Coordinates of C-alpha atoms in Angstrom, one line a residue:
M1 CA -14.8 -8.2 -16.7
V2 CA -15.8 -8.8 -13.2
D3 CA -19.5 -9.5 -13.0
D4 CA -21.7 -6.8 -11.1
P5 CA -23.4 -9.2 -9.0
L6 CA -20.2 -9.6 -6.9
R7 CA -20.3 -6.0 -6.1
A8 CA -23.7 -6.2 -5.2
L9 CA -22.9 -9.2 -2.8
L10 CA -19.9 -7.3 -1.4
R11 CA -22.3 -4.1 -0.6
G12 CA -25.0 -6.6 0.6
C13 CA -23.0 -8.1 3.2
H14 CA -21.6 -4.9 4.4
G15 CA -25.3 -3.4 4.4
A16 CA -26.9 -6.7 6.0
A17 CA -24.2 -6.6 8.9
V18 CA -24.7 -2.8 9.7
A19 CA -28.7 -3.2 9.4
S20 CA -28.8 -6.4 11.4
W21 CA -26.9 -4.6 14.3
K22 CA -29.3 -1.6 14.0
S23 CA -32.6 -3.6 14.2
K24 CA -32.1 -6.0 16.5
S25 CA -30.4 -6.1 20.0
A26 CA -26.7 -6.3 20.3
A27 CA -26.7 -9.6 22.2
S28 CA -29.0 -11.2 19.4
A29 CA -27.0 -9.8 16.8
R30 CA -23.7 -11.0 17.9
A31 CA -24.8 -14.3 18.3
E32 CA -26.2 -14.3 14.8
L33 CA -22.8 -13.3 13.7
I34 CA -21.1 -16.1 15.6
R35 CA -23.4 -18.8 14.3
T36 CA -23.0 -17.9 10.6
P37 CA -19.6 -19.2 9.3
S38 CA -19.0 -16.4 6.8
S39 CA -20.0 -13.8 9.3
A40 CA -17.8 -15.4 12.0
A41 CA -14.6 -15.2 9.8
L42 CA -15.4 -11.3 9.2
S43 CA -15.9 -10.8 12.8
R44 CA -12.6 -12.6 13.5
E45 CA -10.8 -9.9 11.4
L46 CA -11.9 -7.0 13.9
D47 CA -12.9 -4.9 11.3
F48 CA -16.1 -6.3 9.9
F49 CA -15.9 -5.5 6.0
G50 CA -16.0 -1.8 5.8
T51 CA -17.1 -1.1 9.4
S52 CA -15.5 2.2 10.5
S53 CA -14.2 2.9 13.9
K54 CA -17.3 5.0 14.6
R55 CA -19.6 2.2 14.1
L56 CA -17.5 0.1 16.2
E57 CA -17.7 2.6 19.1
V58 CA -21.6 2.9 18.8
T59 CA -21.9 -0.9 18.8
D60 CA -19.7 -1.3 21.6
K61 CA -21.7 1.1 23.8
A62 CA -24.9 -0.6 22.7
Q63 CA -23.3 -3.9 23.9
S64 CA -22.1 -2.4 27.3
S65 CA -25.8 -1.6 27.9
S66 CA -27.1 -4.9 26.6
P67 CA -28.5 -7.5 29.1
G68 CA -27.5 -10.4 27.1
R69 CA -23.9 -9.8 26.9
N70 CA -22.9 -12.6 29.6
N71 CA -24.7 -15.1 27.4
V72 CA -22.2 -14.6 24.4
K73 CA -19.6 -16.9 25.7
S74 CA -21.9 -20.0 25.9
V75 CA -22.6 -19.4 22.0
A76 CA -18.9 -19.4 21.3
P77 CA -16.7 -21.3 24.0
T78 CA -13.0 -20.6 24.0
S79 CA -10.6 -23.4 23.5
A80 CA -8.2 -24.8 26.0
D81 CA -5.4 -23.3 24.1
M82 CA -6.9 -19.7 24.4
S83 CA -7.2 -20.2 28.0
A84 CA -3.6 -21.3 28.4
A85 CA -2.2 -18.4 26.2
V86 CA -4.3 -15.7 27.5
A87 CA -4.4 -16.6 31.2
S88 CA -6.9 -13.7 31.8
P89 CA -10.8 -14.7 32.0
T90 CA -11.7 -11.2 31.3
L91 CA -9.7 -11.1 28.2
E92 CA -10.7 -14.5 27.3
A93 CA -14.3 -13.7 27.6
A94 CA -13.7 -10.5 25.3
L95 CA -12.1 -12.4 22.7
A96 CA -15.0 -15.1 22.5
H97 CA -17.3 -12.2 22.4
M98 CA -15.7 -11.1 19.2
G99 CA -15.8 -14.7 17.9
I100 CA -12.4 -15.5 18.4
V101 CA -12.3 -18.8 20.4
S102 CA -8.8 -20.3 19.4
P103 CA -5.4 -18.7 19.1
T104 CA -3.5 -18.5 15.8
A105 CA 0.0 -20.0 15.7
V106 CA 1.7 -16.7 16.4
Q107 CA -0.7 -15.8 19.2
R108 CA -0.2 -19.3 20.9
R109 CA 3.5 -18.5 21.3
A110 CA 4.0 -14.8 21.4
I111 CA 1.3 -14.1 24.0
P112 CA 2.9 -16.2 26.6
A113 CA 6.5 -15.0 25.8
M114 CA 5.7 -11.2 26.1
R115 CA 3.8 -12.1 29.4
A116 CA 7.1 -13.9 30.7
G117 CA 9.2 -10.8 30.2
N118 CA 10.9 -11.6 27.1
D119 CA 11.6 -9.1 24.1
V120 CA 9.8 -10.8 21.2
V121 CA 10.7 -11.1 17.6
A122 CA 7.6 -12.7 15.7
V123 CA 8.2 -13.7 12.0
A124 CA 4.6 -14.9 10.8
P125 CA 2.5 -14.7 7.4
T126 CA 0.2 -11.6 7.1
G127 CA -3.1 -12.1 8.3
S128 CA -2.0 -14.6 11.0
G129 CA -3.2 -12.3 13.8
K130 CA 0.1 -10.6 14.8
T131 CA -1.6 -7.5 16.2
L132 CA -3.7 -9.2 18.8
A133 CA -0.5 -11.4 19.5
Y134 CA 0.8 -8.3 21.2
A135 CA -2.4 -6.1 21.9
V136 CA -3.6 -9.1 24.5
P137 CA -0.5 -9.0 26.7
L138 CA -0.4 -5.2 26.6
L139 CA -4.0 -4.9 27.8
S140 CA -3.4 -7.8 30.2
E141 CA -0.8 -5.7 32.1
L142 CA -3.3 -2.7 32.3
L143 CA -6.0 -5.2 33.4
S144 CA -4.0 -6.6 36.1
G145 CA -2.8 -3.3 37.6
S146 CA 1.0 -4.1 36.7
R147 CA 1.3 -1.0 34.7
A148 CA 3.9 1.5 36.4
Q149 CA 1.9 4.4 38.5
H150 CA 3.8 6.8 36.5
R151 CA 1.2 8.5 34.6
S152 CA 3.4 11.0 33.1
A153 CA 4.5 8.6 30.3
P154 CA 2.6 6.1 28.2
H155 CA 2.9 2.4 29.3
A156 CA 3.3 1.2 25.7
L157 CA 4.3 2.7 22.2
V158 CA 3.3 1.0 19.1
L159 CA 5.1 2.1 15.9
A160 CA 3.8 1.4 12.3
P161 CA 5.1 2.7 9.0
T162 CA 1.8 4.1 7.7
R163 CA -1.1 6.0 8.8
E164 CA -3.5 3.5 7.5
L165 CA -1.7 0.6 9.5
A166 CA -1.7 2.9 12.7
E167 CA -5.3 3.4 12.6
Q168 CA -6.1 -0.1 11.9
I169 CA -4.1 -1.1 14.9
G170 CA -5.8 1.5 17.0
R171 CA -9.3 0.2 16.0
V172 CA -8.0 -3.6 17.3
F173 CA -7.0 -2.0 20.6
T174 CA -10.2 0.1 20.9
R175 CA -12.4 -2.9 20.3
L176 CA -10.7 -5.2 22.5
S177 CA -10.3 -2.7 25.6
S178 CA -14.0 -2.1 25.2
E179 CA -15.2 -5.6 25.2
A180 CA -12.9 -6.3 28.0
R181 CA -13.9 -3.2 29.7
V182 CA -10.1 -2.2 30.3
N183 CA -10.1 1.5 31.4
A184 CA -7.1 1.9 28.9
R185 CA -6.5 5.4 27.3
I186 CA -5.4 4.7 23.6
K187 CA -4.2 7.4 21.4
I188 CA -3.4 7.3 17.8
V189 CA -0.8 10.1 16.9
C190 CA -0.7 10.3 12.9
S191 CA -1.4 14.0 12.5
K192 CA -0.8 17.5 13.9
A193 CA -4.3 17.6 15.3
A194 CA -3.6 14.2 17.1
A195 CA -0.5 15.5 18.6
A196 CA -2.2 18.6 19.9
G197 CA -4.7 16.3 21.3
L198 CA -1.9 14.3 23.1
K199 CA -0.6 17.4 24.7
A200 CA -3.9 18.4 26.1
A201 CA -4.5 15.1 27.6
D202 CA -1.6 16.2 30.1
G203 CA 0.2 12.6 29.9
L204 CA -2.8 10.5 30.7
I205 CA -2.3 8.0 28.0
D206 CA -1.9 4.2 28.5
I207 CA -1.0 3.4 25.0
V208 CA 0.2 5.5 21.9
I209 CA 0.1 4.1 18.5
A210 CA 1.9 6.4 16.1
T211 CA 4.1 6.7 12.9
P212 CA 7.7 7.4 13.5
M213 CA 8.0 11.0 12.1
R214 CA 4.9 12.3 13.8
L215 CA 6.3 10.8 17.0
V216 CA 9.5 12.3 16.8
A217 CA 8.0 15.7 16.0
T218 CA 5.7 15.2 18.8
H219 CA 8.3 14.4 21.2
Q220 CA 10.6 17.5 20.3
A221 CA 7.8 19.6 20.9
G222 CA 7.5 18.4 24.5
A223 CA 4.1 17.0 24.1
I224 CA 4.9 13.4 25.2
N225 CA 7.4 12.0 27.5
L226 CA 9.0 8.7 26.3
G227 CA 11.2 8.2 29.6
R228 CA 9.1 5.7 31.2
V229 CA 7.7 3.6 28.4
A230 CA 7.6 -0.1 29.2
H231 CA 7.0 -1.6 25.9
V232 CA 7.8 -0.4 22.3
V233 CA 6.3 -2.7 19.7
L234 CA 7.4 -2.3 16.0
D235 CA 5.1 -3.6 13.6
E236 CA 6.2 -4.1 10.1
A237 CA 9.6 -4.0 11.6
D238 CA 11.5 -4.9 8.4
E239 CA 10.0 -1.7 6.9
L240 CA 10.6 0.4 10.0
F241 CA 14.2 -0.6 9.9
A242 CA 14.6 0.4 6.2
G243 CA 15.2 3.8 4.4
N244 CA 14.0 7.0 6.0
F245 CA 12.4 5.2 9.1
L246 CA 15.5 3.8 10.5
E247 CA 16.9 7.3 11.8
Q248 CA 13.5 8.1 13.3
V249 CA 13.1 4.9 15.0
D250 CA 16.6 5.2 16.5
D251 CA 15.5 8.4 17.8
V252 CA 12.5 7.0 19.3
L253 CA 14.2 4.1 20.8
A254 CA 17.0 6.1 22.2
S255 CA 14.3 8.4 24.1
C256 CA 12.4 5.5 25.6
G257 CA 12.9 3.9 29.0
S258 CA 15.7 6.2 30.1
Q259 CA 14.0 6.6 33.3
L260 CA 13.2 2.9 33.9
K261 CA 15.3 0.5 35.9
D262 CA 15.4 -2.4 33.4
G263 CA 14.8 -0.1 30.4
T264 CA 12.3 -0.7 27.7
R265 CA 11.5 -4.0 26.3
V266 CA 11.3 -4.0 22.4
H267 CA 9.0 -6.3 20.4
M268 CA 9.1 -6.7 16.7
F269 CA 6.6 -8.1 14.4
S270 CA 6.8 -8.7 10.7
A271 CA 6.0 -11.3 7.8
T272 CA 9.8 -10.9 7.0
F273 CA 12.9 -10.4 8.7
P274 CA 16.1 -10.2 6.6
P275 CA 19.3 -11.2 8.2
A276 CA 20.6 -7.4 8.1
I277 CA 17.8 -6.4 10.3
E278 CA 18.4 -9.3 12.5
T279 CA 21.6 -8.1 13.3
L280 CA 20.2 -4.8 14.2
A281 CA 17.8 -6.4 16.4
Q282 CA 20.6 -8.4 18.3
G283 CA 22.0 -5.0 19.7
L284 CA 18.6 -3.9 20.7
L285 CA 17.0 -6.8 22.4
K286 CA 18.2 -7.9 25.8
K287 CA 16.3 -10.9 26.4
Q288 CA 15.3 -12.1 22.8
K289 CA 12.7 -14.6 22.2
K290 CA 12.4 -15.3 18.4
I291 CA 9.2 -16.9 17.0
V292 CA 9.1 -18.0 13.3
I293 CA 5.8 -19.4 11.9
D294 CA 5.8 -21.2 8.3
G295 CA 9.5 -19.7 7.8
G296 CA 10.9 -21.3 4.7
A297 CA 12.9 -19.1 2.8
Y298 CA 16.2 -17.3 3.4
G299 CA 17.0 -18.9 6.7
G300 CA 13.5 -18.6 7.8
S301 CA 13.6 -14.9 7.6
A302 CA 10.4 -15.0 5.3
A303 CA 7.3 -16.5 6.4
V304 CA 6.3 -18.3 3.3
G305 CA 5.8 -21.9 4.5
G306 CA 2.4 -23.2 3.3
V307 CA 1.6 -20.1 1.2
A308 CA 1.1 -22.3 -2.0
A309 CA -1.8 -24.3 0.0
R310 CA -3.9 -21.1 0.1
I311 CA -2.6 -18.7 -2.8
E312 CA -2.2 -19.7 -6.2
Q313 CA 1.0 -18.1 -7.8
K314 CA 1.4 -17.2 -11.4
F315 CA 4.2 -15.5 -13.4
M316 CA 3.5 -13.8 -16.9
F317 CA 6.1 -12.9 -19.2
V318 CA 4.7 -10.0 -21.4
G319 CA 7.6 -10.1 -23.9
G320 CA 9.2 -7.0 -25.4
R321 CA 6.1 -5.0 -25.5
G322 CA 7.0 -3.0 -22.5
E323 CA 4.4 -0.9 -20.7
Q324 CA 1.8 -1.3 -23.3
G325 CA 2.2 -5.0 -23.1
K326 CA 1.6 -4.9 -19.4
V327 CA -1.7 -2.9 -19.6
M328 CA -2.8 -5.4 -22.2
A329 CA -2.0 -8.2 -19.8
V330 CA -4.2 -6.4 -17.2
R331 CA -7.0 -6.0 -19.7
G332 CA -6.8 -9.7 -20.5
L333 CA -6.9 -10.7 -17.0
L334 CA -9.9 -8.7 -16.2
K335 CA -11.8 -9.9 -19.3
E336 CA -11.3 -13.5 -18.3
G337 CA -12.6 -12.9 -15.0
L338 CA -9.9 -12.6 -12.4
R339 CA -11.7 -12.9 -9.2
A340 CA -12.5 -9.4 -7.4
P341 CA -11.7 -7.5 -5.2
I342 CA -8.4 -7.1 -6.7
L343 CA -5.1 -5.3 -5.3
L344 CA -2.9 -4.1 -8.2
F345 CA 0.6 -3.1 -7.0
V346 CA 2.9 -0.7 -8.8
Q347 CA 6.4 0.8 -8.1
T348 CA 5.8 4.5 -7.6
K349 CA 3.0 7.1 -6.9
D350 CA 3.3 8.4 -10.7
R351 CA 2.8 5.0 -11.9
A352 CA -0.3 4.4 -9.8
A353 CA -1.7 7.5 -11.2
E354 CA -1.0 6.7 -14.7
L355 CA -2.3 3.1 -14.7
Y356 CA -5.4 4.5 -12.9
R357 CA -6.0 6.8 -16.1
E358 CA -5.5 3.7 -18.4
L359 CA -8.1 1.6 -16.6
V360 CA -10.7 4.2 -15.7
Y361 CA -11.1 5.0 -19.3
D362 CA -11.7 1.4 -20.0
G363 CA -14.7 1.6 -17.6
V364 CA -13.1 -0.4 -14.9
K365 CA -14.5 0.4 -11.4
V366 CA -11.0 1.3 -10.1
E367 CA -9.4 3.6 -7.6
A368 CA -5.8 4.5 -6.4
I369 CA -4.3 5.5 -3.4
H370 CA -0.7 6.9 -3.2
A371 CA 1.1 9.8 -1.4
D372 CA 0.0 12.6 -3.8
R373 CA -3.4 12.1 -2.7
S374 CA -4.8 13.7 0.4
Q375 CA -5.4 11.3 3.6
Q376 CA -9.1 12.0 3.0
A377 CA -9.2 11.1 -0.6
R378 CA -7.0 7.7 0.5
M379 CA -9.7 6.9 3.2
R380 CA -12.5 7.5 0.6
A381 CA -10.9 5.1 -1.9
V382 CA -10.4 2.6 0.8
E383 CA -13.7 2.7 1.9
R384 CA -15.4 2.4 -1.7
F385 CA -13.1 -0.6 -2.2
R386 CA -14.1 -2.2 1.2
T387 CA -17.8 -1.6 0.3
G388 CA -17.5 -3.1 -3.0
E389 CA -18.3 0.1 -5.1
V390 CA -15.0 -0.2 -6.9
W391 CA -13.2 -3.7 -7.2
V392 CA -9.8 -2.6 -8.3
L393 CA -7.3 -0.9 -6.0
I394 CA -4.2 0.3 -7.2
A395 CA -1.3 0.8 -4.4
T396 CA 2.4 1.3 -3.8
D397 CA 4.3 -0.8 -1.5
V398 CA 4.6 1.4 1.4
L399 CA 0.8 2.4 1.5
A400 CA -0.1 -1.2 1.0
R401 CA 1.5 -2.1 4.6
G402 CA -1.5 -0.3 6.1
L403 CA -4.2 -2.2 4.1
D404 CA -5.9 -5.0 5.8
F405 CA -9.1 -6.4 3.7
L406 CA -10.4 -9.8 4.7
A407 CA -12.1 -10.6 1.2
V408 CA -9.3 -9.7 -1.4
E409 CA -9.3 -12.4 -4.0
S410 CA -6.6 -11.5 -6.2
V411 CA -3.3 -9.9 -6.2
V412 CA -1.5 -8.4 -9.4
N413 CA 1.9 -7.5 -9.5
Y414 CA 1.8 -5.0 -12.3
D415 CA 5.7 -4.1 -11.5
M416 CA 8.0 -6.6 -10.2
P417 CA 8.6 -6.5 -6.5
S418 CA 11.9 -4.8 -5.7
S419 CA 12.9 -7.7 -3.3
A420 CA 11.7 -11.1 -2.0
S421 CA 10.5 -9.3 1.0
A422 CA 8.1 -7.0 -0.9
Y423 CA 6.9 -10.0 -2.8
V424 CA 5.9 -11.8 0.5
H425 CA 4.1 -8.7 1.8
R426 CA 2.3 -8.2 -1.5
I427 CA 0.9 -11.6 -2.0
G428 CA 0.0 -11.6 1.8
R429 CA -3.0 -9.3 1.1
T430 CA -4.9 -12.3 -0.3
G431 CA -5.6 -15.9 1.1
R432 CA -6.1 -14.3 4.5
N433 CA -7.8 -16.3 7.5
G434 CA -7.8 -19.5 5.6
R435 CA -9.4 -18.3 2.4
K436 CA -8.0 -18.8 -1.1
G437 CA -6.6 -16.4 -3.3
T438 CA -4.5 -15.8 -6.5
A439 CA -1.2 -13.7 -7.0
V440 CA -0.2 -12.9 -10.4
T441 CA 3.2 -11.3 -11.2
L442 CA 4.1 -9.6 -14.5
F443 CA 7.5 -9.1 -15.8
T444 CA 9.6 -8.1 -18.7
E445 CA 13.1 -8.7 -19.9
E446 CA 14.4 -5.6 -17.8
D447 CA 12.9 -7.5 -14.6
R448 CA 15.3 -10.5 -14.8
V449 CA 17.5 -9.1 -12.2
L450 CA 14.6 -8.7 -9.8
L451 CA 13.2 -12.1 -10.9
G452 CA 15.6 -14.6 -9.2
P453 CA 15.0 -13.7 -5.5
V454 CA 11.1 -13.7 -6.1
L455 CA 11.2 -17.2 -7.7
K456 CA 13.2 -18.6 -4.8
V457 CA 10.5 -17.6 -2.3
A458 CA 7.8 -18.7 -4.6
K459 CA 9.7 -22.2 -5.0
V460 CA 10.1 -22.4 -1.4
S461 CA 6.6 -21.6 -0.6
G462 CA 5.5 -24.6 -2.8
A463 CA 4.3 -22.8 -5.9
D464 CA 4.5 -24.3 -9.1
V465 CA 7.6 -22.2 -10.8
P466 CA 8.2 -23.2 -14.6
E467 CA 11.4 -25.2 -15.3
W468 CA 12.7 -22.4 -17.8
A469 CA 12.3 -19.8 -15.1
L470 CA 14.6 -21.7 -12.6
K471 CA 17.3 -22.2 -15.3
L472 CA 17.7 -18.3 -15.8
K473 CA 21.2 -17.2 -15.3
G474 CA 21.8 -15.9 -11.7
V475 CA 22.7 -12.3 -11.0
R476 CA 25.5 -11.2 -8.5
K477 CA 24.1 -10.4 -5.0
D478 CA 25.4 -7.0 -5.0
V479 CA 23.5 -6.3 -8.1
V480 CA 20.4 -7.6 -6.5
R481 CA 20.8 -5.5 -3.3
R482 CA 21.5 -2.5 -5.5
M483 CA 18.4 -3.1 -7.3
E484 CA 16.3 -3.6 -4.3
K485 CA 17.3 -0.1 -2.9
R486 CA 17.0 1.5 -6.3
P487 CA 14.5 -0.5 -8.8
P488 CA 14.7 0.1 -12.5
T489 CA 13.7 3.4 -14.3
R490 CA 10.5 2.3 -16.1
K491 CA 8.9 4.0 -19.2
R492 CA 5.7 5.9 -18.6
I493 CA 2.5 4.0 -18.6
G494 CA 0.4 5.0 -21.7
G495 CA -1.8 3.7 -24.3
P496 CA -4.9 4.3 -26.7
N497 CA -7.0 6.0 -23.9
R498 CA -8.7 9.3 -23.7
G499 CA -6.0 11.0 -21.8
S500 CA -3.5 10.1 -24.5
I501 CA -5.9 10.7 -27.2
G502 CA -6.2 14.3 -25.8
K503 CA -2.6 15.0 -25.6
R504 CA -2.1 13.5 -29.1
H505 CA -5.0 16.2 -30.3
K506 CA -2.8 18.8 -28.5
K507 CA 0.4 18.0 -30.1
E508 CA -1.2 17.8 -33.7
K509 CA -2.8 21.3 -32.9
R510 CA 0.5 22.4 -32.1
L511 CA 2.0 20.9 -35.4
E512 CA -0.9 22.4 -37.6
S513 CA -0.2 25.7 -35.8
R514 CA 3.4 25.4 -36.6
S515 CA 2.9 24.3 -40.0
R516 CA 0.4 27.1 -40.7
T517 CA 3.2 29.6 -39.3
E518 CA 5.6 28.3 -41.5
K519 CA 3.4 28.0 -44.5
G520 CA 2.6 31.8 -43.8
E521 CA 6.1 32.7 -43.6
A522 CA 6.7 30.7 -46.8
D523 CA 4.0 32.5 -48.6
S524 CA 5.4 35.9 -47.4
E525 CA 9.0 35.0 -48.8
S526 CA 7.2 33.8 -52.2
T527 CA 5.3 37.2 -52.3
S528 CA 8.6 39.2 -51.8
D529 CA 10.5 37.0 -54.2
G530 CA 7.8 37.4 -56.8
K531 CA 8.1 41.2 -56.4
K532 CA 11.7 41.0 -56.8
R533 CA 11.3 39.0 -60.1
N534 CA 8.8 41.5 -61.2
S535 CA 11.0 44.4 -60.5
A536 CA 14.2 42.8 -62.0
T537 CA 12.0 41.8 -65.1
K538 CA 11.0 45.6 -65.4
G539 CA 14.5 46.8 -65.1
K540 CA 15.7 44.4 -67.9
Q541 CA 13.0 45.7 -70.0
T542 CA 14.0 49.3 -69.6
R543 CA 17.6 48.6 -70.1
R544 CA 16.5 46.6 -73.4
K545 CA 14.6 49.8 -74.6
K546 CA 17.4 52.1 -73.9
R547 CA 19.8 49.8 -75.7
G548 CA 17.4 49.5 -78.5
A549 CA 17.1 53.4 -78.8
S550 CA 20.8 53.7 -78.7
D551 CA 21.2 51.2 -81.4
G552 CA 18.6 52.9 -83.5
L553 CA 20.4 56.2 -83.3
N554 CA 23.7 54.7 -84.2
V555 CA 22.2 53.1 -87.3
A556 CA 20.6 56.4 -88.3
T557 CA 24.0 58.2 -87.9
S558 CA 25.8 55.7 -89.9
L559 CA 23.3 55.9 -93.0
E560 CA 23.7 59.7 -93.0
E561 CA 27.6 59.4 -93.3
E562 CA 26.9 57.1 -96.0
E563 CA 24.7 59.6 -97.8
Y564 CA 27.2 62.1 -97.3
E565 CA 29.9 60.5 -98.6

């Protein structure tokens, strides 16, 4: 099992950061964070390990009133690359104030491309700073006053597939605008209450960050005008163009920019960009600028180049033992000391709940997030994972798109990813910001169809894929596509835990009751049969007596006749 000191360390990091920010002046606390390498990496993520948006707001207010604010830039001077990319001294100073002194590869190319008026398509690994790559140019326009004067509609719209991701993006925008002192009105629309607040704002919103379904409902209710939206950013574009999201995104894009002379500029950011989605993008984007960072698989549509340098990828065959074999494999990994915090991916929400029951009765500090849990329960589970109170978090693919944890050490694919794209996004949850990570994928015989595309991505990324796996017989492309849309039906996750014991006990009780009933019926039948047998015996005895009496009478008559003769 994972040692408790790790949890204490994670909790200590979180507590120390909050305590230091409360006890010291804002400027000295910020300078100390920048000087400490590990803390600088944490602050670079913009969501200091477990820091909530409320803490960020309090800290920002304290910093605004701090007299030492202007001295932070001298502690962490920005690079020439940052100056060239951002081209705004105010935003440059704000980024330095947050400990970000040099742009990442995607930021270095995407920020100038958006400022130049292009429709940007950026394919870059998870954790490479894509959010800032579009947040900086959007806030730069607000700062420079180039935002259209029509306050009846937002200037920019950011779409995300999950509520968690939308809130995370909102924290980044809020933090950066606060540091740069940009008068930006930012609204996150992920609930009915937020939509009502949007209507009450009377259109005085600069940037709206929303999930597709909630935004469509809000627009249909007349609470928001999308006719003058200048920019639409699709974060996790591959997910937004798949499944149920596609129709909703199409409705949003059809409503945007209808009142603008040049229409709306559309930007797409993701770690994967399959050819089918690229075809859709070509019909939407007018002045496309495609940026691919570390693209190595499927014609550069998956950003996996260099992944092996930071993520150790392993594949484990659990044989024909099925689900019980997978559970045993997970227990073995935990017992052998797989580094925590650990993200554990499953195929469906039902399987997330089932696996949670298996592990929690083993004494594992585990939480699960899936669609059947309330938003409050999911947020509480994520917060417990951030602070180290639990060190295993079970999640599905869709909800995992909204998770951005800096210190995740390991990813376990309990269920085989349904596509190469899902595999890239899953393993990208670890090894972030230059850290090392481990990704373990469990598979059974029924996963052979899904294994090929995943192994191809792993091989291209530089992973050490076993030779026997590469020699597996290939599967037709149409079968692979069908399996991606409809993953295999799997058996229920179950094993010798308290839950299954309780169910077995109930079953035994039912069988015992049924047996008792059947026994009672048998006894009743036996008693009835006994009575019938006794009655029959008595009847036979009565008939014998009568027959005997009759025979005696006949004998006496015969003797009398003999005497008479």
